[in-house]
PDB file of C-alpha atoms in Angstrom:
ATOM      1  CA  UNK A   1      40.996 -52.941 -41.910  1.00 64.00           C
ATOM      2  CA  UNK A   2      43.229 -50.450 -43.229  1.00 75.00           C
ATOM      3  CA  UNK A   3      45.393 -48.212 -41.047  1.00 76.00           C
ATOM      4  CA  UNK A   4      43.759 -44.966 -42.021  1.00 78.00           C
ATOM      5  CA  UNK A   5      40.257 -46.434 -40.945  1.00 82.00           C
ATOM      6  CA  UNK A   6      41.493 -47.488 -37.756  1.00 82.00           C
ATOM      7  CA  UNK A   7      43.285 -44.205 -37.093  1.00 81.00           C
ATOM      8  CA  UNK A   8      39.934 -42.380 -38.098  1.00 82.00           C
ATOM      9  CA  UNK A   9      38.002 -44.480 -35.843  1.00 88.00           C
ATOM     10  CA  UNK A  10      40.183 -43.805 -32.959  1.00 87.00           C
ATOM     11  CA  UNK A  11      40.237 -40.208 -33.566  1.00 86.00           C
ATOM     12  CA  UNK A  12      36.593 -40.056 -33.980  1.00 87.00           C
ATOM     13  CA  UNK A  13      36.044 -41.906 -30.790  1.00 90.00           C
ATOM     14  CA  UNK A  14      38.253 -39.486 -28.826  1.00 89.00           C
ATOM     15  CA  UNK A  15      36.441 -36.501 -30.559  1.00 89.00           C
ATOM     16  CA  UNK A  16      33.096 -37.835 -29.433  1.00 90.00           C
ATOM     17  CA  UNK A  17      34.098 -38.191 -25.800  1.00 92.00           C
ATOM     18  CA  UNK A  18      35.896 -34.765 -25.788  1.00 90.00           C
ATOM     19  CA  UNK A  19      32.805 -33.223 -27.627  1.00 90.00           C
ATOM     20  CA  UNK A  20      30.324 -34.565 -25.044  1.00 92.00           C
ATOM     21  CA  UNK A  21      32.591 -33.574 -22.002  1.00 93.00           C
ATOM     22  CA  UNK A  22      33.313 -30.277 -23.182  1.00 91.00           C
ATOM     23  CA  UNK A  23      29.618 -29.512 -24.331  1.00 91.00           C
ATOM     24  CA  UNK A  24      28.575 -30.604 -20.852  1.00 94.00           C
ATOM     25  CA  UNK A  25      31.044 -28.456 -19.108  1.00 94.00           C
ATOM     26  CA  UNK A  26      30.491 -25.510 -21.364  1.00 92.00           C
ATOM     27  CA  UNK A  27      26.697 -25.659 -21.082  1.00 92.00           C
ATOM     28  CA  UNK A  28      26.810 -25.899 -17.432  1.00 93.00           C
ATOM     29  CA  UNK A  29      29.251 -22.967 -17.154  1.00 93.00           C
ATOM     30  CA  UNK A  30      27.228 -20.710 -19.527  1.00 92.00           C
ATOM     31  CA  UNK A  31      23.959 -21.545 -17.782  1.00 91.00           C
ATOM     32  CA  UNK A  32      25.643 -20.665 -14.366  1.00 91.00           C
ATOM     33  CA  UNK A  33      26.929 -17.347 -15.891  1.00 91.00           C
ATOM     34  CA  UNK A  34      23.614 -16.449 -17.263  1.00 90.00           C
ATOM     35  CA  UNK A  35      21.970 -16.949 -13.899  1.00 90.00           C
ATOM     36  CA  UNK A  36      24.726 -15.029 -12.065  1.00 90.00           C
ATOM     37  CA  UNK A  37      24.145 -12.193 -14.491  1.00 89.00           C
ATOM     38  CA  UNK A  38      20.374 -12.197 -13.977  1.00 89.00           C
ATOM     39  CA  UNK A  39      21.010 -12.199 -10.102  1.00 90.00           C
ATOM     40  CA  UNK A  40      23.500  -9.321 -10.226  1.00 90.00           C
ATOM     41  CA  UNK A  41      21.135  -7.303 -12.391  1.00 88.00           C
ATOM     42  CA  UNK A  42      18.286  -7.928 -10.027  1.00 89.00           C
ATOM     43  CA  UNK A  43      20.350  -7.116  -6.956  1.00 90.00           C
ATOM     44  CA  UNK A  44      21.543  -3.782  -8.390  1.00 90.00           C
ATOM     45  CA  UNK A  45      18.018  -2.843  -9.096  1.00 90.00           C
ATOM     46  CA  UNK A  46      16.655  -3.760  -5.650  1.00 90.00           C
ATOM     47  CA  UNK A  47      19.572  -2.219  -3.973  1.00 90.00           C
ATOM     48  CA  UNK A  48      18.741   1.040  -5.997  1.00 91.00           C
ATOM     49  CA  UNK A  49      15.277   0.934  -4.902  1.00 90.00           C
ATOM     50  CA  UNK A  50      16.373   0.515  -1.260  1.00 90.00           C
ATOM     51  CA  UNK A  51      18.681   3.586  -1.668  1.00 92.00           C
ATOM     52  CA  UNK A  52      15.942   5.754  -3.008  1.00 90.00           C
ATOM     53  CA  UNK A  53      13.702   4.577   0.014  1.00 88.00           C
ATOM     54  CA  UNK A  54      16.386   5.525   2.458  1.00 88.00           C
ATOM     55  CA  UNK A  55      17.027   8.966   0.674  1.00 90.00           C
ATOM     56  CA  UNK A  56      13.300   9.747   0.744  1.00 87.00           C
ATOM     57  CA  UNK A  57      12.810   8.902   4.322  1.00 85.00           C
ATOM     58  CA  UNK A  58      15.775  10.688   5.691  1.00 85.00           C
ATOM     59  CA  UNK A  59      15.979  13.778   3.362  1.00 88.00           C
ATOM     60  CA  UNK A  60      12.713  14.301   1.367  1.00 86.00           C
ATOM     61  CA  UNK A  61      10.114  13.474   4.018  1.00 82.00           C
ATOM     62  CA  UNK A  62      11.246  15.982   6.657  1.00 82.00           C
ATOM     63  CA  UNK A  63      11.156  18.741   4.071  1.00 81.00           C
ATOM     64  CA  UNK A  64       7.452  17.991   3.273  1.00 80.00           C
ATOM     65  CA  UNK A  65       6.357  17.396   6.816  1.00 77.00           C
ATOM     66  CA  UNK A  66       4.713  20.817   7.025  1.00 76.00           C
ATOM     67  CA  UNK A  67       2.964  20.558   3.572  1.00 76.00           C
ATOM     68  CA  UNK A  68       1.555  17.197   4.717  1.00 74.00           C
ATOM     69  CA  UNK A  69      -0.615  19.082   7.169  1.00 74.00           C
ATOM     70  CA  UNK A  70      -2.550  20.782   4.418  1.00 78.00           C
ATOM     71  CA  UNK A  71      -2.398  18.298   1.536  1.00 82.00           C
ATOM     72  CA  UNK A  72      -1.095  14.748   1.023  1.00 79.00           C
ATOM     73  CA  UNK A  73       2.347  14.672  -0.611  1.00 82.00           C
ATOM     74  CA  UNK A  74       3.125  11.165  -2.114  1.00 81.00           C
ATOM     75  CA  UNK A  75       6.717  12.195  -2.741  1.00 82.00           C
ATOM     76  CA  UNK A  76       7.291  11.951   1.034  1.00 82.00           C
ATOM     77  CA  UNK A  77       6.491   8.267   0.967  1.00 84.00           C
ATOM     78  CA  UNK A  78       9.542   6.052   0.432  1.00 87.00           C
ATOM     79  CA  UNK A  79       7.449   3.316  -1.263  1.00 87.00           C
ATOM     80  CA  UNK A  80       6.190   6.011  -3.915  1.00 87.00           C
ATOM     81  CA  UNK A  81       9.643   7.156  -4.597  1.00 89.00           C
ATOM     82  CA  UNK A  82      11.092   3.610  -4.991  1.00 89.00           C
ATOM     83  CA  UNK A  83       8.033   2.763  -7.431  1.00 89.00           C
ATOM     84  CA  UNK A  84       8.667   6.063  -9.303  1.00 89.00           C
ATOM     85  CA  UNK A  85      12.356   5.240  -9.445  1.00 89.00           C
ATOM     86  CA  UNK A  86      11.615   1.877 -11.002  1.00 89.00           C
ATOM     87  CA  UNK A  87       8.919   3.305 -13.489  1.00 89.00           C
ATOM     88  CA  UNK A  88      11.973   5.137 -15.322  1.00 89.00           C
ATOM     89  CA  UNK A  89      13.980   2.028 -15.275  1.00 88.00           C
ATOM     90  CA  UNK A  90      10.985   0.019 -16.719  1.00 86.00           C
ATOM     91  CA  UNK A  91      10.987   2.350 -19.747  1.00 87.00           C
ATOM     92  CA  UNK A  92      14.393   0.790 -20.837  1.00 89.00           C
ATOM     93  CA  UNK A  93      14.002  -2.611 -19.175  1.00 87.00           C
ATOM     94  CA  UNK A  94      10.236  -3.584 -19.494  1.00 87.00           C
ATOM     95  CA  UNK A  95      10.938  -7.072 -18.662  1.00 86.00           C
ATOM     96  CA  UNK A  96      11.780  -6.365 -15.014  1.00 90.00           C
ATOM     97  CA  UNK A  97       9.174  -5.669 -12.448  1.00 90.00           C
ATOM     98  CA  UNK A  98       9.338  -4.212  -8.968  1.00 92.00           C
ATOM     99  CA  UNK A  99       6.767  -4.529  -6.179  1.00 91.00           C
ATOM    100  CA  UNK A 100       6.409  -3.476  -2.608  1.00 90.00           C
ATOM    101  CA  UNK A 101       3.802  -6.196  -1.831  1.00 90.00           C
ATOM    102  CA  UNK A 102       2.095  -5.475   1.433  1.00 90.00           C
ATOM    103  CA  UNK A 103      -0.526  -7.607   3.318  1.00 88.00           C
ATOM    104  CA  UNK A 104      -2.415  -4.587   4.703  1.00 88.00           C
ATOM    105  CA  UNK A 105      -1.381  -1.478   2.505  1.00 87.00           C
ATOM    106  CA  UNK A 106      -2.625   2.007   2.738  1.00 84.00           C
ATOM    107  CA  UNK A 107      -2.533   2.083  -1.139  1.00 84.00           C
ATOM    108  CA  UNK A 108      -4.641  -0.846  -2.445  1.00 85.00           C
ATOM    109  CA  UNK A 109      -2.371  -1.094  -5.519  1.00 85.00           C
ATOM    110  CA  UNK A 110       0.402  -2.326  -3.122  1.00 87.00           C
ATOM    111  CA  UNK A 111      -1.685  -5.337  -1.952  1.00 89.00           C
ATOM    112  CA  UNK A 112       0.254  -8.637  -2.167  1.00 90.00           C
ATOM    113  CA  UNK A 113      -0.942 -11.209  -4.596  1.00 91.00           C
ATOM    114  CA  UNK A 114      -1.166 -14.901  -3.425  1.00 91.00           C
ATOM    115  CA  UNK A 115       2.495 -15.710  -4.186  1.00 91.00           C
ATOM    116  CA  UNK A 116       3.665 -12.429  -2.800  1.00 91.00           C
ATOM    117  CA  UNK A 117       1.795 -13.043   0.364  1.00 92.00           C
ATOM    118  CA  UNK A 118       3.492 -16.253   0.749  1.00 93.00           C
ATOM    119  CA  UNK A 119       6.742 -14.483   0.636  1.00 93.00           C
ATOM    120  CA  UNK A 120       5.863 -11.875   3.335  1.00 92.00           C
ATOM    121  CA  UNK A 121       4.587 -14.671   5.624  1.00 92.00           C
ATOM    122  CA  UNK A 122       7.816 -16.537   4.942  1.00 92.00           C
ATOM    123  CA  UNK A 123       9.680 -13.583   6.311  1.00 92.00           C
ATOM    124  CA  UNK A 124       7.408 -13.240   9.229  1.00 91.00           C
ATOM    125  CA  UNK A 125       7.937 -16.768  10.190  1.00 91.00           C
ATOM    126  CA  UNK A 126      11.725 -16.479   9.751  1.00 91.00           C
ATOM    127  CA  UNK A 127      12.590 -12.833  10.865  1.00 87.00           C
ATOM    128  CA  UNK A 128      16.424 -13.694  10.728  1.00 89.00           C
ATOM    129  CA  UNK A 129      16.141 -14.271   6.968  1.00 90.00           C
ATOM    130  CA  UNK A 130      17.173 -11.310   5.003  1.00 90.00           C
ATOM    131  CA  UNK A 131      16.562 -12.474   1.530  1.00 91.00           C
ATOM    132  CA  UNK A 132      14.666 -14.952  -0.610  1.00 92.00           C
ATOM    133  CA  UNK A 133      15.605 -15.953  -4.226  1.00 92.00           C
ATOM    134  CA  UNK A 134      13.845 -18.556  -6.342  1.00 91.00           C
ATOM    135  CA  UNK A 135      12.381 -18.999  -9.850  1.00 89.00           C
ATOM    136  CA  UNK A 136       8.815 -19.022 -10.959  1.00 88.00           C
ATOM    137  CA  UNK A 137       6.718 -19.236 -14.293  1.00 86.00           C
ATOM    138  CA  UNK A 138       5.218 -16.009 -15.477  1.00 83.00           C
ATOM    139  CA  UNK A 139       3.192 -15.324 -18.599  1.00 82.00           C
ATOM    140  CA  UNK A 140       6.435 -13.806 -20.194  1.00 78.00           C
ATOM    141  CA  UNK A 141       8.405 -17.104 -19.421  1.00 83.00           C
ATOM    142  CA  UNK A 142      10.766 -18.369 -16.552  1.00 86.00           C
ATOM    143  CA  UNK A 143      11.624 -15.465 -14.128  1.00 89.00           C
ATOM    144  CA  UNK A 144      13.933 -15.249 -11.116  1.00 91.00           C
ATOM    145  CA  UNK A 145      12.849 -13.142  -8.116  1.00 92.00           C
ATOM    146  CA  UNK A 146      14.700 -11.675  -5.195  1.00 93.00           C
ATOM    147  CA  UNK A 147      12.844 -10.623  -2.130  1.00 94.00           C
ATOM    148  CA  UNK A 148      13.810  -8.603   0.896  1.00 93.00           C
ATOM    149  CA  UNK A 149      11.698  -8.069   4.134  1.00 93.00           C
ATOM    150  CA  UNK A 150      10.325  -4.521   4.849  1.00 90.00           C
ATOM    151  CA  UNK A 151       9.950  -4.045   8.629  1.00 88.00           C
ATOM    152  CA  UNK A 152       8.758  -1.148  10.651  1.00 85.00           C
ATOM    153  CA  UNK A 153      11.930   0.117  12.294  1.00 83.00           C
ATOM    154  CA  UNK A 154      11.332   3.830  12.641  1.00 77.00           C
ATOM    155  CA  UNK A 155       8.524   4.741  15.179  1.00 77.00           C
ATOM    156  CA  UNK A 156       7.696   7.684  13.133  1.00 75.00           C
ATOM    157  CA  UNK A 157       6.172   5.425  10.418  1.00 73.00           C
ATOM    158  CA  UNK A 158       3.428   4.663  12.869  1.00 71.00           C
ATOM    159  CA  UNK A 159       2.035   8.392  12.653  1.00 72.00           C
ATOM    160  CA  UNK A 160       0.341   7.204   9.538  1.00 76.00           C
ATOM    161  CA  UNK A 161      -0.203   3.525  10.165  1.00 80.00           C
ATOM    162  CA  UNK A 162      -0.955   3.178  13.927  1.00 77.00           C
ATOM    163  CA  UNK A 163      -4.663   4.033  14.168  1.00 81.00           C
ATOM    164  CA  UNK A 164      -7.010   6.053  11.909  1.00 80.00           C
ATOM    165  CA  UNK A 165      -7.376   8.516  14.781  1.00 80.00           C
ATOM    166  CA  UNK A 166      -3.635   9.258  14.870  1.00 80.00           C
ATOM    167  CA  UNK A 167      -3.126   9.329  11.077  1.00 76.00           C
ATOM    168  CA  UNK A 168      -2.865  12.836   9.386  1.00 78.00           C
ATOM    169  CA  UNK A 169      -6.221  14.116   8.008  1.00 79.00           C
ATOM    170  CA  UNK A 170      -4.819  14.157   4.441  1.00 80.00           C
ATOM    171  CA  UNK A 171      -3.869  10.586   4.505  1.00 79.00           C
ATOM    172  CA  UNK A 172      -7.386   9.534   5.534  1.00 79.00           C
ATOM    173  CA  UNK A 173      -8.878  11.948   2.813  1.00 76.00           C
ATOM    174  CA  UNK A 174      -6.479  10.280   0.198  1.00 79.00           C
ATOM    175  CA  UNK A 175      -6.886   6.573   1.035  1.00 80.00           C
ATOM    176  CA  UNK A 176      -9.654   6.196   3.681  1.00 80.00           C
ATOM    177  CA  UNK A 177      -9.456   4.730   7.123  1.00 79.00           C
ATOM    178  CA  UNK A 178     -10.035   0.922   6.078  1.00 80.00           C
ATOM    179  CA  UNK A 179      -6.531  -0.086   5.289  1.00 82.00           C
ATOM    180  CA  UNK A 180      -2.845   0.389   6.410  1.00 81.00           C
ATOM    181  CA  UNK A 181      -3.456   0.590  10.132  1.00 82.00           C
ATOM    182  CA  UNK A 182      -2.485  -1.413  13.071  1.00 82.00           C
ATOM    183  CA  UNK A 183       1.226  -1.645  12.260  1.00 84.00           C
ATOM    184  CA  UNK A 184       3.814  -2.102  15.042  1.00 86.00           C
ATOM    185  CA  UNK A 185       7.397  -1.376  15.391  1.00 85.00           C
ATOM    186  CA  UNK A 186       9.344  -4.551  14.401  1.00 85.00           C
ATOM    187  CA  UNK A 187       6.477  -5.929  12.279  1.00 86.00           C
ATOM    188  CA  UNK A 188       7.416  -7.206   8.849  1.00 90.00           C
ATOM    189  CA  UNK A 189       4.461  -5.528   6.944  1.00 89.00           C
ATOM    190  CA  UNK A 190       5.848  -6.008   3.237  1.00 91.00           C
ATOM    191  CA  UNK A 191       8.418  -7.343   0.983  1.00 92.00           C
ATOM    192  CA  UNK A 192      10.649  -5.650  -1.779  1.00 94.00           C
ATOM    193  CA  UNK A 193      10.247  -8.062  -4.798  1.00 94.00           C
ATOM    194  CA  UNK A 194      12.234  -7.616  -7.979  1.00 93.00           C
ATOM    195  CA  UNK A 195      11.482 -10.002 -10.751  1.00 92.00           C
ATOM    196  CA  UNK A 196      13.868 -10.388 -13.574  1.00 90.00           C
ATOM    197  CA  UNK A 197      13.354 -12.343 -16.825  1.00 89.00           C
ATOM    198  CA  UNK A 198      15.439 -15.497 -17.440  1.00 87.00           C
ATOM    199  CA  UNK A 199      14.451 -16.202 -20.987  1.00 85.00           C
ATOM    200  CA  UNK A 200      16.740 -13.748 -22.722  1.00 84.00           C
ATOM    201  CA  UNK A 201      19.831 -14.418 -20.783  1.00 86.00           C
ATOM    202  CA  UNK A 202      19.138 -18.230 -21.150  1.00 87.00           C
ATOM    203  CA  UNK A 203      18.694 -17.761 -24.712  1.00 87.00           C
ATOM    204  CA  UNK A 204      21.890 -15.845 -25.244  1.00 89.00           C
ATOM    205  CA  UNK A 205      23.610 -18.664 -23.326  1.00 91.00           C
ATOM    206  CA  UNK A 206      22.195 -21.349 -25.470  1.00 91.00           C
ATOM    207  CA  UNK A 207      23.034 -19.309 -28.629  1.00 92.00           C
ATOM    208  CA  UNK A 208      26.663 -19.030 -27.316  1.00 92.00           C
ATOM    209  CA  UNK A 209      26.586 -22.882 -26.479  1.00 92.00           C
ATOM    210  CA  UNK A 210      25.508 -23.732 -30.105  1.00 93.00           C
ATOM    211  CA  UNK A 211      28.163 -21.510 -31.682  1.00 93.00           C
ATOM    212  CA  UNK A 212      30.750 -23.110 -29.411  1.00 92.00           C
ATOM    213  CA  UNK A 213      29.643 -26.601 -30.501  1.00 91.00           C
ATOM    214  CA  UNK A 214      29.629 -25.553 -34.255  1.00 93.00           C
ATOM    215  CA  UNK A 215      33.124 -24.016 -33.725  1.00 92.00           C
ATOM    216  CA  UNK A 216      34.395 -27.257 -32.108  1.00 90.00           C
ATOM    217  CA  UNK A 217      32.962 -29.436 -34.752  1.00 91.00           C
ATOM    218  CA  UNK A 218      34.489 -27.238 -37.405  1.00 93.00           C
ATOM    219  CA  UNK A 219      37.878 -27.313 -35.806  1.00 91.00           C
ATOM    220  CA  UNK A 220      37.635 -31.281 -35.517  1.00 90.00           C
ATOM    221  CA  UNK A 221      36.700 -31.426 -39.327  1.00 90.00           C
ATOM    222  CA  UNK A 222      39.746 -29.155 -40.320  1.00 92.00           C
ATOM    223  CA  UNK A 223      41.983 -31.036 -38.008  1.00 90.00           C
ATOM    224  CA  UNK A 224      40.992 -34.621 -39.144  1.00 89.00           C
ATOM    225  CA  UNK A 225      41.253 -33.497 -42.935  1.00 90.00           C
ATOM    226  CA  UNK A 226      44.708 -32.172 -42.159  1.00 90.00           C
ATOM    227  CA  UNK A 227      45.881 -35.198 -40.043  1.00 88.00           C
ATOM    228  CA  UNK A 228      44.593 -37.506 -42.793  1.00 86.00           C
ATOM    229  CA  UNK A 229      46.300 -35.622 -45.582  1.00 87.00           C
ATOM    230  CA  UNK A 230      49.504 -35.738 -43.510  1.00 84.00           C
ATOM    231  CA  UNK A 231      49.059 -39.329 -42.668  1.00 82.00           C
ATOM    232  CA  UNK A 232      48.367 -40.150 -46.484  1.00 82.00           C
ATOM    233  CA  UNK A 233      51.348 -38.334 -47.703  1.00 78.00           C
ATOM    234  CA  UNK A 234      53.995 -39.041 -44.927  1.00 76.00           C
ATOM    235  CA  UNK A 235      53.059 -42.485 -43.903  1.00 77.00           C
ATOM    236  CA  UNK A 236      50.512 -44.354 -46.012  1.00 78.00           C
ATOM    237  CA  UNK A 237      51.851 -43.574 -49.321  1.00 79.00           C
ATOM    238  CA  UNK A 238      55.654 -44.268 -48.651  1.00 77.00           C
ATOM    239  CA  UNK A 239      54.604 -47.452 -46.846  1.00 77.00           C
ATOM    240  CA  UNK A 240      52.444 -48.580 -49.777  1.00 78.00           C
ATOM    241  CA  UNK A 241      55.418 -47.867 -52.242  1.00 75.00           C
ATOM    242  CA  UNK A 242      57.714 -49.955 -49.914  1.00 74.00           C
ATOM    243  CA  UNK A 243      54.950 -52.703 -49.922  1.00 76.00           C
ATOM    244  CA  UNK A 244      54.754 -52.759 -53.663  1.00 78.00           C
ATOM    245  CA  UNK A 245      58.559 -52.873 -53.967  1.00 74.00           C
ATOM    246  CA  UNK A 246      58.863 -55.728 -51.599  1.00 74.00           C
ATOM    247  CA  UNK A 247      56.197 -57.572 -53.464  1.00 76.00           C
ATOM    248  CA  UNK A 248      58.227 -57.143 -56.751  1.00 70.00           C
ATOM    249  CA  UNK A 249      61.308 -58.226 -54.991  1.00 69.00           C
ATOM    250  CA  UNK A 250      59.611 -61.345 -53.624  1.00 69.00           C
ATOM    251  CA  UNK A 251      58.461 -62.292 -57.202  1.00 68.00           C
ATOM    252  CA  UNK A 252      62.020 -62.059 -58.565  1.00 68.00           C
ATOM    253  CA  UNK A 253      62.060 -58.550 -59.934  1.00 67.00           C
ATOM    254  CA  UNK A 254      65.350 -57.255 -58.710  1.00 64.00           C
ATOM    255  CA  UNK A 255      65.558 -54.451 -61.397  1.00 68.00           C
ATOM    256  CA  UNK A 256      63.217 -52.129 -59.625  1.00 68.00           C
ATOM    257  CA  UNK A 257      64.484 -48.575 -59.113  1.00 69.00           C
ATOM    258  CA  UNK A 258      65.618 -47.580 -55.661  1.00 67.00           C
ATOM    259  CA  UNK A 259      63.015 -45.791 -53.355  1.00 65.00           C
ATOM    260  CA  UNK A 260      63.871 -42.248 -53.133  1.00 67.00           C
ATOM    261  CA  UNK A 261      64.636 -41.333 -49.535  1.00 63.00           C
ATOM    262  CA  UNK A 262      64.179 -37.779 -48.131  1.00 68.00           C
ATOM    263  CA  UNK A 263      64.344 -36.575 -44.622  1.00 65.00           C
ATOM    264  CA  UNK A 264      65.492 -38.482 -41.389  1.00 72.00           C
ATOM    265  CA  UNK A 265      62.224 -39.631 -40.019  1.00 70.00           C
ATOM    266  CA  UNK A 266      61.178 -43.561 -39.450  1.00 72.00           C
ATOM    267  CA  UNK A 267      59.787 -43.979 -42.945  1.00 72.00           C
ATOM    268  CA  UNK A 268      63.177 -42.770 -44.249  1.00 74.00           C
ATOM    269  CA  UNK A 269      64.959 -45.025 -42.120  1.00 76.00           C
ATOM    270  CA  UNK A 270      62.670 -47.986 -42.966  1.00 74.00           C
ATOM    271  CA  UNK A 271      63.380 -47.211 -46.871  1.00 73.00           C
ATOM    272  CA  UNK A 272      67.138 -47.101 -46.467  1.00 74.00           C
ATOM    273  CA  UNK A 273      66.961 -50.500 -44.506  1.00 77.00           C
ATOM    274  CA  UNK A 274      65.085 -51.947 -47.453  1.00 73.00           C
ATOM    275  CA  UNK A 275      67.230 -50.600 -50.052  1.00 73.00           C
ATOM    276  CA  UNK A 276      70.192 -52.202 -48.237  1.00 76.00           C
ATOM    277  CA  UNK A 277      68.374 -55.340 -47.927  1.00 77.00           C
ATOM    278  CA  UNK A 278      67.597 -55.496 -51.635  1.00 73.00           C
ATOM    279  CA  UNK A 279      71.162 -54.797 -52.598  1.00 75.00           C
ATOM    280  CA  UNK A 280      72.359 -57.579 -50.390  1.00 77.00           C
ATOM    281  CA  UNK A 281      69.896 -59.872 -51.930  1.00 73.00           C
ATOM    282  CA  UNK A 282      71.016 -59.063 -55.367  1.00 71.00           C
ATOM    283  CA  UNK A 283      74.544 -59.502 -54.288  1.00 74.00           C
ATOM    284  CA  UNK A 284      73.710 -62.798 -52.746  1.00 72.00           C
ATOM    285  CA  UNK A 285      71.923 -64.130 -55.924  1.00 71.00           C
ATOM    286  CA  UNK A 286      74.760 -63.011 -58.212  1.00 70.00           C
ATOM    287  CA  UNK A 287      77.301 -64.867 -56.022  1.00 73.00           C
ATOM    288  CA  UNK A 288      75.105 -68.063 -56.280  1.00 69.00           C
ATOM    289  CA  UNK A 289      74.730 -67.780 -60.024  1.00 66.00           C
ATOM    290  CA  UNK A 290      78.572 -67.445 -60.440  1.00 63.00           C
TER     291      UNK A 290
END
């Protein structure tokens, strides 16, 4: 087996190992970064909704308290404000969704679905848990959701949710007296749930991964071509010439021209040593002939 073949086999084996290891590490890193990006975006959105809820309950609701006596003002409800806030975001980010899933809601549109109800029950069973995060399959593909519990902390909330008799007339006229009552301070009645798509960030991560592998393969191809060219011109060709000269000398042809030596590398040193050996051999033969 020729030297260049052995060299390329070793270089190829090294590349395959390095390619697999770097591919595995890069894929894991890109996937982790994609999931981190999804989580950060979801947290920003759910924190924004929480901020809107707080602003509404602390500043908007007191201003509309008098008007609530005459007509129902949904702008005074923190859940309404949070949903309106997200509707505006949804125009630019249609893949994201926000829900305030409630087991016993005043507004029927807030009623929790089966999987959302499981989240609320999980918070009820583990009141110290402040967040749930998991992945689930949706019609639009794999999605990540972050959920936070909504508990009754302010006794004023019971003005509308204690019993139908205590609730404002305008609330009863708007939603009826069948739902949204019987709440108590400390109860976890709902969960904020933000759902973020994983498909697009994962696709971007996969595209970056493929681009990285192609770039790595291209670098290897260029590198192996350059190394082979250098090996041929600096090592193999001079060694072949020296081998041919040695063969001629072994056959008795002592009149071959000297090997042209340039540089101070190992091949040049070998060529100089071969030249001295040939000259010594010629002198020894001439002495024997005389």
